[in-house]
Amino acid sequence: MNSKFELIYEGKAKKIFAHEDSDKVIIEFKDDATAFNAIKKAKFEGKGELNCLISSKIFEFLIKNNIPTHYLERKNDNLMIAQKIRIIPLEIVLRNIAYGSLCKQTPVKPGSVLESPLIDIYLKNDNLNDPLLTKDRINLLKIIDDKDLEFICKMTLRINKLLKTFFYNINIELVDFKLEFGYNSNGQIILGDEISPDNCRLWDLNQKNGTIVSLDKDRFRNDLGGFIEAYSEINKRINNFI
Ligand code: TMP
Ligand code: ASP
């Protein structure tokens, strides 16, 4: 990225640069992949561009369906222009099907369809390894009040309904995903971060015998290979559909 823009923040998968308009930022999607709080790291050429493309298309779809997001436009390659937000340090995970940490921490069997979507809220804090929170702990830490928390949970459920249908249309099961929200300069809560195979579990429904084929970051987490191929497949199916 052109060095005339000031780097505001660098995360594991993205860099945020200042924009000439102080209400906007430039987001650069990196080729880096990390897992297990960056214990595992790798670089996949083209990942940044694919996640930027996929996220942009999904944000455009959500905006059309009246979900407020930080997305403004996609620039070339791996750059996105977004509204500047004050990020709320919570990771909102919604699960439709049990997998991942839910099955490590509870006796729920991997692959079981949950009766209703489960929302798990984690503290966004790498030093503490993003611990699972309770409502009382959120109050204790004074991160957000009850009204805003309820608003975020309701919005997450609405986003889930929209995304489940979006992915069914391209023969993908939306197993779970993680969202982040923030306040824009008007004090409005909007969806931030990204929506890509990095923070969603996406299973291919084109399998005859019920085998689980992950088209998401589990390919890296679980050493399954075919990482870029999976991300490209998601991008291809989205482009063919819209
Ligand atoms: P989990 O089963 O490991 O808790 O993950 C649930 C979902 O959240 C899965 O789609 C991956 C996503 N996720 C992130 O985006 N960032 C994270 O740091 C973690 C732990 C999970
Ligand atoms: N996002 C986390 C990391 O970067 C964990 C994960 O996605 O599995 O390490």
PDB file of C-alpha atoms and ligand atoms in Angstrom:
ATOM      1  CA  MET A   1       0.000   0.000   0.000  1.00  0.00           C
ATOM      2  CA  ASN A   2       1.161   3.536  -0.816  1.00  0.00           C
ATOM      3  CA  SER A   3       3.116   4.810   2.206  1.00  0.00           C
ATOM      4  CA  LYS A   4       1.559   8.296   2.026  1.00  0.00           C
ATOM      5  CA  PHE A   5      -1.335   6.891   4.065  1.00  0.00           C
ATOM      6  CA  GLU A   6      -0.817   6.640   7.815  1.00  0.00           C
ATOM      7  CA  LEU A   7      -1.062   3.128   9.265  1.00  0.00           C
ATOM      8  CA  ILE A   8      -3.586   3.349  12.129  1.00  0.00           C
ATOM      9  CA  TYR A   9      -3.720  -0.311  13.160  1.00  0.00           C
ATOM     10  CA  GLU A  10      -2.318  -3.642  12.082  1.00  0.00           C
ATOM     11  CA  GLY A  11      -4.184  -6.826  12.958  1.00  0.00           C
ATOM     12  CA  LYS A  12      -3.424 -10.438  12.054  1.00  0.00           C
ATOM     13  CA  ALA A  13      -5.252 -10.380   8.729  1.00  0.00           C
ATOM     14  CA  LYS A  14      -5.751  -6.688   7.933  1.00  0.00           C
ATOM     15  CA  LYS A  15      -4.065  -3.285   8.077  1.00  0.00           C
ATOM     16  CA  ILE A  16      -6.114  -0.118   8.610  1.00  0.00           C
ATOM     17  CA  PHE A  17      -4.873   3.134   7.046  1.00  0.00           C
ATOM     18  CA  ALA A  18      -6.116   6.690   7.488  1.00  0.00           C
ATOM     19  CA  HIS A  19      -8.195   8.134   4.623  1.00  0.00           C
ATOM     20  CA  GLU A  20      -8.113  11.806   3.559  1.00  0.00           C
ATOM     21  CA  ASP A  21     -11.725  11.943   4.823  1.00  0.00           C
ATOM     22  CA  SER A  22     -11.397  11.500   8.597  1.00  0.00           C
ATOM     23  CA  ASP A  23     -14.733   9.587   8.754  1.00  0.00           C
ATOM     24  CA  LYS A  24     -13.311   6.865   6.477  1.00  0.00           C
ATOM     25  CA  VAL A  25     -10.494   4.305   6.574  1.00  0.00           C
ATOM     26  CA  ILE A  26      -8.705   2.186   3.995  1.00  0.00           C
ATOM     27  CA  ILE A  27      -8.584  -1.509   4.865  1.00  0.00           C
ATOM     28  CA  GLU A  28      -5.850  -3.666   3.360  1.00  0.00           C
ATOM     29  CA  PHE A  29      -6.545  -7.404   3.440  1.00  0.00           C
ATOM     30  CA  LYS A  30      -3.281  -9.282   4.014  1.00  0.00           C
ATOM     31  CA  ASP A  31      -2.190 -12.639   2.593  1.00  0.00           C
ATOM     32  CA  ASP A  32      -1.346 -13.823   6.145  1.00  0.00           C
ATOM     33  CA  ALA A  33      -3.343 -16.618   7.749  1.00  0.00           C
ATOM     34  CA  THR A  34      -3.176 -17.297  11.480  1.00  0.00           C
ATOM     35  CA  ALA A  35      -4.915 -19.791  13.735  1.00  0.00           C
ATOM     36  CA  PHE A  36      -5.095 -20.592  17.452  1.00  0.00           C
ATOM     37  CA  ASN A  37      -4.278 -16.972  18.343  1.00  0.00           C
ATOM     38  CA  ALA A  38      -1.401 -16.836  15.866  1.00  0.00           C
ATOM     39  CA  ILE A  39       0.390 -19.930  17.198  1.00  0.00           C
ATOM     40  CA  LYS A  40       0.081 -21.159  13.632  1.00  0.00           C
ATOM     41  CA  LYS A  41       1.008 -18.766  10.814  1.00  0.00           C
ATOM     42  CA  ALA A  42       1.335 -18.907   7.039  1.00  0.00           C
ATOM     43  CA  LYS A  43       1.054 -16.747   3.930  1.00  0.00           C
ATOM     44  CA  PHE A  44      -1.168 -17.643   0.978  1.00  0.00           C
ATOM     45  CA  GLU A  45      -0.671 -15.527  -2.117  1.00  0.00           C
ATOM     46  CA  GLY A  46      -4.006 -14.125  -3.234  1.00  0.00           C
ATOM     47  CA  LYS A  47      -5.831 -14.671   0.077  1.00  0.00           C
ATOM     48  CA  GLY A  48      -6.059 -10.926   0.829  1.00  0.00           C
ATOM     49  CA  GLU A  49      -7.618 -10.159  -2.532  1.00  0.00           C
ATOM     50  CA  LEU A  50     -10.066 -13.089  -2.273  1.00  0.00           C
ATOM     51  CA  ASN A  51     -11.225 -12.096   1.233  1.00  0.00           C
ATOM     52  CA  CYS A  52     -11.612  -8.480   0.116  1.00  0.00           C
ATOM     53  CA  LEU A  53     -13.710  -9.575  -2.893  1.00  0.00           C
ATOM     54  CA  ILE A  54     -15.849 -12.022  -0.881  1.00  0.00           C
ATOM     55  CA  SER A  55     -16.396  -9.583   2.015  1.00  0.00           C
ATOM     56  CA  SER A  56     -17.302  -6.755  -0.358  1.00  0.00           C
ATOM     57  CA  LYS A  57     -19.939  -8.856  -2.119  1.00  0.00           C
ATOM     58  CA  ILE A  58     -21.405 -10.016   1.214  1.00  0.00           C
ATOM     59  CA  PHE A  59     -21.463  -6.499   2.675  1.00  0.00           C
ATOM     60  CA  GLU A  60     -23.192  -5.232  -0.489  1.00  0.00           C
ATOM     61  CA  PHE A  61     -25.800  -7.983  -0.086  1.00  0.00           C
ATOM     62  CA  LEU A  62     -26.344  -7.135   3.599  1.00  0.00           C
ATOM     63  CA  ILE A  63     -26.613  -3.393   2.915  1.00  0.00           C
ATOM     64  CA  LYS A  64     -29.262  -4.109   0.246  1.00  0.00           C
ATOM     65  CA  ASN A  65     -31.122  -5.940   3.016  1.00  0.00           C
ATOM     66  CA  ASN A  66     -30.974  -2.984   5.414  1.00  0.00           C
ATOM     67  CA  ILE A  67     -28.114  -4.155   7.621  1.00  0.00           C
ATOM     68  CA  PRO A  68     -25.903  -1.178   8.500  1.00  0.00           C
ATOM     69  CA  THR A  69     -22.229  -1.998   7.838  1.00  0.00           C
ATOM     70  CA  HIS A  70     -18.952  -0.077   7.663  1.00  0.00           C
ATOM     71  CA  TYR A  71     -18.453  -1.052   3.982  1.00  0.00           C
ATOM     72  CA  LEU A  72     -18.376   1.804   1.464  1.00  0.00           C
ATOM     73  CA  GLU A  73     -16.592   0.473  -1.641  1.00  0.00           C
ATOM     74  CA  ARG A  74     -13.967  -1.960  -2.840  1.00  0.00           C
ATOM     75  CA  LYS A  75     -10.875  -0.472  -4.397  1.00  0.00           C
ATOM     76  CA  ASN A  76      -8.576  -2.514  -6.597  1.00  0.00           C
ATOM     77  CA  ASP A  77      -7.070  -5.820  -5.442  1.00  0.00           C
ATOM     78  CA  ASN A  78      -7.122  -6.111  -1.682  1.00  0.00           C
ATOM     79  CA  LEU A  79      -8.295  -2.653  -0.597  1.00  0.00           C
ATOM     80  CA  MET A  80     -11.659  -1.643   0.837  1.00  0.00           C
ATOM     81  CA  ILE A  81     -12.913   1.787   1.874  1.00  0.00           C
ATOM     82  CA  ALA A  82     -15.016   1.707   5.027  1.00  0.00           C
ATOM     83  CA  GLN A  83     -16.551   4.018   7.582  1.00  0.00           C
ATOM     84  CA  LYS A  84     -14.259   4.654  10.517  1.00  0.00           C
ATOM     85  CA  ILE A  85     -15.670   2.980  13.608  1.00  0.00           C
ATOM     86  CA  ARG A  86     -14.797   2.628  17.273  1.00  0.00           C
ATOM     87  CA  ILE A  87     -14.711  -1.123  17.506  1.00  0.00           C
ATOM     88  CA  ILE A  88     -16.559  -2.780  20.389  1.00  0.00           C
ATOM     89  CA  PRO A  89     -14.065  -5.314  21.819  1.00  0.00           C
ATOM     90  CA  LEU A  90     -16.439  -8.277  21.538  1.00  0.00           C
ATOM     91  CA  GLU A  91     -16.368 -11.202  19.110  1.00  0.00           C
ATOM     92  CA  ILE A  92     -19.947 -12.290  18.447  1.00  0.00           C
ATOM     93  CA  VAL A  93     -20.037 -15.904  17.304  1.00  0.00           C
ATOM     94  CA  LEU A  94     -23.267 -17.392  15.983  1.00  0.00           C
ATOM     95  CA  ARG A  95     -23.521 -21.177  15.593  1.00  0.00           C
ATOM     96  CA  ASN A  96     -26.122 -23.051  13.528  1.00  0.00           C
ATOM     97  CA  ILE A  97     -24.302 -26.388  13.705  1.00  0.00           C
ATOM     98  CA  ALA A  98     -22.059 -27.556  16.543  1.00  0.00           C
ATOM     99  CA  TYR A  99     -18.354 -27.622  15.643  1.00  0.00           C
ATOM    100  CA  GLY A 100     -15.014 -26.190  16.739  1.00  0.00           C
ATOM    101  CA  SER A 101     -14.661 -24.847  20.272  1.00  0.00           C
ATOM    102  CA  LEU A 102     -18.290 -25.652  21.221  1.00  0.00           C
ATOM    103  CA  CYS A 103     -17.503 -29.357  20.804  1.00  0.00           C
ATOM    104  CA  LYS A 104     -14.151 -29.070  22.609  1.00  0.00           C
ATOM    105  CA  GLN A 105     -15.756 -27.345  25.614  1.00  0.00           C
ATOM    106  CA  THR A 106     -19.105 -29.185  25.861  1.00  0.00           C
ATOM    107  CA  PRO A 107     -20.316 -32.734  25.159  1.00  0.00           C
ATOM    108  CA  VAL A 108     -22.336 -31.557  22.135  1.00  0.00           C
ATOM    109  CA  LYS A 109     -21.490 -33.811  19.167  1.00  0.00           C
ATOM    110  CA  PRO A 110     -19.763 -32.228  16.138  1.00  0.00           C
ATOM    111  CA  GLY A 111     -22.173 -31.760  13.263  1.00  0.00           C
ATOM    112  CA  SER A 112     -25.340 -31.650  15.400  1.00  0.00           C
ATOM    113  CA  VAL A 113     -27.840 -29.131  14.126  1.00  0.00           C
ATOM    114  CA  LEU A 114     -28.699 -26.750  16.976  1.00  0.00           C
ATOM    115  CA  GLU A 115     -32.418 -26.334  17.747  1.00  0.00           C
ATOM    116  CA  SER A 116     -32.007 -22.582  17.512  1.00  0.00           C
ATOM    117  CA  PRO A 117     -28.935 -20.481  16.693  1.00  0.00           C
ATOM    118  CA  LEU A 118     -26.506 -20.169  19.615  1.00  0.00           C
ATOM    119  CA  ILE A 119     -24.726 -16.862  20.241  1.00  0.00           C
ATOM    120  CA  ASP A 120     -21.384 -17.045  22.082  1.00  0.00           C
ATOM    121  CA  ILE A 121     -19.686 -13.765  22.979  1.00  0.00           C
ATOM    122  CA  TYR A 122     -15.905 -13.568  23.444  1.00  0.00           C
ATOM    123  CA  LEU A 123     -13.676 -10.754  24.670  1.00  0.00           C
ATOM    124  CA  LYS A 124     -11.540  -9.426  21.821  1.00  0.00           C
ATOM    125  CA  ASN A 125      -8.231  -9.573  23.643  1.00  0.00           C
ATOM    126  CA  ASP A 126      -5.334 -11.591  22.198  1.00  0.00           C
ATOM    127  CA  ASN A 127      -3.316 -11.324  25.438  1.00  0.00           C
ATOM    128  CA  LEU A 128      -6.117 -13.140  27.270  1.00  0.00           C
ATOM    129  CA  ASN A 129      -6.743 -15.531  24.360  1.00  0.00           C
ATOM    130  CA  ASP A 130     -10.245 -14.133  23.632  1.00  0.00           C
ATOM    131  CA  PRO A 131     -12.072 -15.682  26.630  1.00  0.00           C
ATOM    132  CA  LEU A 132     -15.763 -16.634  26.484  1.00  0.00           C
ATOM    133  CA  LEU A 133     -17.832 -14.024  28.368  1.00  0.00           C
ATOM    134  CA  THR A 134     -21.086 -14.088  30.306  1.00  0.00           C
ATOM    135  CA  LYS A 135     -23.668 -11.284  30.341  1.00  0.00           C
ATOM    136  CA  ASP A 136     -22.583 -10.438  33.896  1.00  0.00           C
ATOM    137  CA  ARG A 137     -18.918 -10.270  32.869  1.00  0.00           C
ATOM    138  CA  ILE A 138     -19.845  -7.921  30.007  1.00  0.00           C
ATOM    139  CA  ASN A 139     -21.610  -5.698  32.588  1.00  0.00           C
ATOM    140  CA  LEU A 140     -18.670  -6.001  34.987  1.00  0.00           C
ATOM    141  CA  LEU A 141     -16.209  -4.893  32.301  1.00  0.00           C
ATOM    142  CA  LYS A 142     -18.591  -2.044  31.272  1.00  0.00           C
ATOM    143  CA  ILE A 143     -17.954  -2.862  27.607  1.00  0.00           C
ATOM    144  CA  ILE A 144     -21.461  -2.088  26.401  1.00  0.00           C
ATOM    145  CA  ASP A 145     -24.874  -1.529  28.014  1.00  0.00           C
ATOM    146  CA  ASP A 146     -27.751  -4.066  27.961  1.00  0.00           C
ATOM    147  CA  LYS A 147     -29.668  -2.153  25.283  1.00  0.00           C
ATOM    148  CA  ASP A 148     -26.739  -2.091  22.835  1.00  0.00           C
ATOM    149  CA  LEU A 149     -25.914  -5.731  23.575  1.00  0.00           C
ATOM    150  CA  GLU A 150     -29.488  -6.726  22.813  1.00  0.00           C
ATOM    151  CA  PHE A 151     -29.384  -4.668  19.594  1.00  0.00           C
ATOM    152  CA  ILE A 152     -26.182  -6.450  18.504  1.00  0.00           C
ATOM    153  CA  CYS A 153     -27.607  -9.909  19.258  1.00  0.00           C
ATOM    154  CA  LYS A 154     -30.817  -9.138  17.339  1.00  0.00           C
ATOM    155  CA  MET A 155     -28.809  -7.827  14.391  1.00  0.00           C
ATOM    156  CA  THR A 156     -26.607 -10.963  14.476  1.00  0.00           C
ATOM    157  CA  LEU A 157     -29.729 -13.167  14.272  1.00  0.00           C
ATOM    158  CA  ARG A 158     -31.024 -11.119  11.302  1.00  0.00           C
ATOM    159  CA  ILE A 159     -27.637 -11.371   9.582  1.00  0.00           C
ATOM    160  CA  ASN A 160     -27.673 -15.131  10.159  1.00  0.00           C
ATOM    161  CA  LYS A 161     -31.056 -15.520   8.422  1.00  0.00           C
ATOM    162  CA  LEU A 162     -29.846 -13.497   5.448  1.00  0.00           C
ATOM    163  CA  LEU A 163     -26.471 -15.222   5.189  1.00  0.00           C
ATOM    164  CA  LYS A 164     -27.887 -18.734   5.586  1.00  0.00           C
ATOM    165  CA  THR A 165     -30.092 -18.152   2.538  1.00  0.00           C
ATOM    166  CA  PHE A 166     -27.278 -16.406   0.664  1.00  0.00           C
ATOM    167  CA  PHE A 167     -24.997 -19.419   1.162  1.00  0.00           C
ATOM    168  CA  TYR A 168     -27.726 -22.047   0.534  1.00  0.00           C
ATOM    169  CA  ASN A 169     -28.182 -20.438  -2.872  1.00  0.00           C
ATOM    170  CA  ILE A 170     -24.589 -21.334  -3.717  1.00  0.00           C
ATOM    171  CA  ASN A 171     -24.815 -24.785  -2.120  1.00  0.00           C
ATOM    172  CA  ILE A 172     -22.973 -23.911   1.051  1.00  0.00           C
ATOM    173  CA  GLU A 173     -24.037 -24.673   4.630  1.00  0.00           C
ATOM    174  CA  LEU A 174     -23.315 -21.766   6.972  1.00  0.00           C
ATOM    175  CA  VAL A 175     -22.158 -23.642  10.073  1.00  0.00           C
ATOM    176  CA  ASP A 176     -21.030 -20.686  12.212  1.00  0.00           C
ATOM    177  CA  PHE A 177     -19.433 -17.252  11.931  1.00  0.00           C
ATOM    178  CA  LYS A 178     -17.890 -14.441  13.943  1.00  0.00           C
ATOM    179  CA  LEU A 179     -18.912 -10.791  13.719  1.00  0.00           C
ATOM    180  CA  GLU A 180     -17.539  -7.552  15.133  1.00  0.00           C
ATOM    181  CA  PHE A 181     -19.494  -4.324  15.582  1.00  0.00           C
ATOM    182  CA  GLY A 182     -18.506  -0.727  16.239  1.00  0.00           C
ATOM    183  CA  TYR A 183     -19.855   2.813  16.664  1.00  0.00           C
ATOM    184  CA  ASN A 184     -19.566   5.191  13.696  1.00  0.00           C
ATOM    185  CA  SER A 185     -19.156   8.965  14.039  1.00  0.00           C
ATOM    186  CA  ASN A 186     -22.961   9.337  14.460  1.00  0.00           C
ATOM    187  CA  GLY A 187     -22.902   6.946  17.407  1.00  0.00           C
ATOM    188  CA  GLN A 188     -24.747   4.328  15.364  1.00  0.00           C
ATOM    189  CA  ILE A 189     -23.828   0.657  15.879  1.00  0.00           C
ATOM    190  CA  ILE A 190     -22.783  -0.887  12.568  1.00  0.00           C
ATOM    191  CA  LEU A 191     -21.258  -4.180  11.429  1.00  0.00           C
ATOM    192  CA  GLY A 192     -17.481  -3.983  10.966  1.00  0.00           C
ATOM    193  CA  ASP A 193     -14.516  -6.274  10.265  1.00  0.00           C
ATOM    194  CA  GLU A 194     -14.992  -8.768   7.401  1.00  0.00           C
ATOM    195  CA  ILE A 195     -17.213 -11.685   6.395  1.00  0.00           C
ATOM    196  CA  SER A 196     -15.107 -14.237   4.607  1.00  0.00           C
ATOM    197  CA  PRO A 197     -13.960 -17.865   4.874  1.00  0.00           C
ATOM    198  CA  ASP A 198     -11.560 -16.605   7.581  1.00  0.00           C
ATOM    199  CA  ASN A 199     -14.396 -16.024  10.042  1.00  0.00           C
ATOM    200  CA  CYS A 200     -17.170 -18.324   8.800  1.00  0.00           C
ATOM    201  CA  ARG A 201     -17.369 -22.124   8.675  1.00  0.00           C
ATOM    202  CA  LEU A 202     -18.664 -22.985   5.218  1.00  0.00           C
ATOM    203  CA  TRP A 203     -19.412 -26.592   4.267  1.00  0.00           C
ATOM    204  CA  ASP A 204     -19.875 -27.718   0.690  1.00  0.00           C
ATOM    205  CA  LEU A 205     -23.385 -29.082   0.121  1.00  0.00           C
ATOM    206  CA  ASN A 206     -22.340 -30.662  -3.196  1.00  0.00           C
ATOM    207  CA  GLN A 207     -21.273 -33.809  -1.292  1.00  0.00           C
ATOM    208  CA  LYS A 208     -23.363 -36.944  -1.814  1.00  0.00           C
ATOM    209  CA  ASN A 209     -22.516 -39.055   1.245  1.00  0.00           C
ATOM    210  CA  GLY A 210     -22.648 -36.331   3.897  1.00  0.00           C
ATOM    211  CA  THR A 211     -18.850 -35.973   4.112  1.00  0.00           C
ATOM    212  CA  ILE A 212     -17.802 -32.656   5.586  1.00  0.00           C
ATOM    213  CA  VAL A 213     -15.825 -30.615   3.070  1.00  0.00           C
ATOM    214  CA  SER A 214     -14.750 -27.300   4.566  1.00  0.00           C
ATOM    215  CA  LEU A 215     -14.352 -24.350   2.219  1.00  0.00           C
ATOM    216  CA  ASP A 216     -12.951 -22.049   4.925  1.00  0.00           C
ATOM    217  CA  LYS A 217     -10.041 -21.460   7.305  1.00  0.00           C
ATOM    218  CA  ASP A 218     -10.481 -24.926   8.846  1.00  0.00           C
ATOM    219  CA  ARG A 219      -8.460 -26.099   5.806  1.00  0.00           C
ATOM    220  CA  PHE A 220      -5.511 -24.270   7.367  1.00  0.00           C
ATOM    221  CA  ARG A 221      -6.403 -24.868  11.035  1.00  0.00           C
ATOM    222  CA  ASN A 222      -6.668 -28.626  10.454  1.00  0.00           C
ATOM    223  CA  ASP A 223      -3.955 -29.002   7.766  1.00  0.00           C
ATOM    224  CA  LEU A 224      -6.407 -30.135   5.098  1.00  0.00           C
ATOM    225  CA  GLY A 225      -4.588 -28.499   2.147  1.00  0.00           C
ATOM    226  CA  GLY A 226      -6.324 -26.796  -0.786  1.00  0.00           C
ATOM    227  CA  PHE A 227      -6.652 -23.496   1.063  1.00  0.00           C
ATOM    228  CA  ILE A 228      -6.600 -20.988  -1.806  1.00  0.00           C
ATOM    229  CA  GLU A 229      -8.641 -23.392  -3.945  1.00  0.00           C
ATOM    230  CA  ALA A 230     -11.407 -23.382  -1.292  1.00  0.00           C
ATOM    231  CA  TYR A 231     -11.445 -19.570  -0.985  1.00  0.00           C
ATOM    232  CA  SER A 232     -11.443 -19.263  -4.817  1.00  0.00           C
ATOM    233  CA  GLU A 233     -14.367 -21.690  -5.006  1.00  0.00           C
ATOM    234  CA  ILE A 234     -16.424 -19.521  -2.598  1.00  0.00           C
ATOM    235  CA  ASN A 235     -15.583 -16.421  -4.627  1.00  0.00           C
ATOM    236  CA  LYS A 236     -16.440 -18.181  -7.897  1.00  0.00           C
ATOM    237  CA  ARG A 237     -19.811 -19.434  -6.625  1.00  0.00           C
ATOM    238  CA  ILE A 238     -20.729 -15.958  -5.304  1.00  0.00           C
ATOM    239  CA  ASN A 239     -19.804 -14.363  -8.644  1.00  0.00           C
ATOM    240  CA  ASN A 240     -21.766 -16.941 -10.626  1.00  0.00           C
ATOM    241  CA  PHE A 241     -24.820 -16.368  -8.465  1.00  0.00           C
ATOM    242  CA  ILE A 242     -25.005 -12.573  -8.321  1.00  0.00           C
TER     243      ILE A 242
HETATM  244  P1  TMP B   1     -14.742 -21.588  17.245  1.00  0.00           P
HETATM  245  O1  TMP B   1     -15.553 -22.817  17.029  1.00  0.00           O
HETATM  246  O2  TMP B   1     -13.265 -21.838  17.159  1.00  0.00           O
HETATM  247  O3  TMP B   1     -15.138 -20.851  18.503  1.00  0.00           O
HETATM  248  O4  TMP B   1     -15.072 -20.612  16.027  1.00  0.00           O
HETATM  249  C1  TMP B   1     -16.382 -20.218  15.753  1.00  0.00           C
HETATM  250  C2  TMP B   1     -16.391 -19.336  14.508  1.00  0.00           C
HETATM  251  O5  TMP B   1     -15.722 -18.114  14.745  1.00  0.00           O
HETATM  252  C3  TMP B   1     -15.695 -19.957  13.290  1.00  0.00           C
HETATM  253  O6  TMP B   1     -16.450 -19.627  12.129  1.00  0.00           O
HETATM  254  C4  TMP B   1     -14.374 -19.268  13.219  1.00  0.00           C
HETATM  255  C5  TMP B   1     -14.652 -17.922  13.838  1.00  0.00           C
HETATM  256  N1  TMP B   1     -13.510 -17.396  14.595  1.00  0.00           N
HETATM  257  C6  TMP B   1     -12.930 -16.219  14.214  1.00  0.00           C
HETATM  258  O7  TMP B   1     -13.328 -15.597  13.233  1.00  0.00           O
HETATM  259  N2  TMP B   1     -11.888 -15.740  14.959  1.00  0.00           N
HETATM  260  C7  TMP B   1     -11.420 -16.382  16.047  1.00  0.00           C
HETATM  261  O8  TMP B   1     -10.471 -15.889  16.680  1.00  0.00           O
HETATM  262  C8  TMP B   1     -12.040 -17.613  16.434  1.00  0.00           C
HETATM  263  C9  TMP B   1     -11.548 -18.368  17.634  1.00  0.00           C
HETATM  264  C10 TMP B   1     -13.084 -18.075  15.680  1.00  0.00           C
HETATM  265  N1  ASP B   2      -8.350 -15.645  14.452  1.00  0.00           N
HETATM  266  C1  ASP B   2      -7.558 -16.415  15.366  1.00  0.00           C
HETATM  267  C2  ASP B   2      -6.089 -16.315  15.021  1.00  0.00           C
HETATM  268  O1  ASP B   2      -5.741 -15.525  14.223  1.00  0.00           O
HETATM  269  C3  ASP B   2      -8.032 -17.816  15.549  1.00  0.00           C
HETATM  270  C4  ASP B   2      -8.750 -18.555  14.456  1.00  0.00           C
HETATM  271  O2  ASP B   2      -9.318 -17.976  13.539  1.00  0.00           O
HETATM  272  O3  ASP B   2      -8.764 -19.793  14.541  1.00  0.00           O
HETATM  273  O4  ASP B   2      -5.203 -16.954  15.499  1.00  0.00           O
END
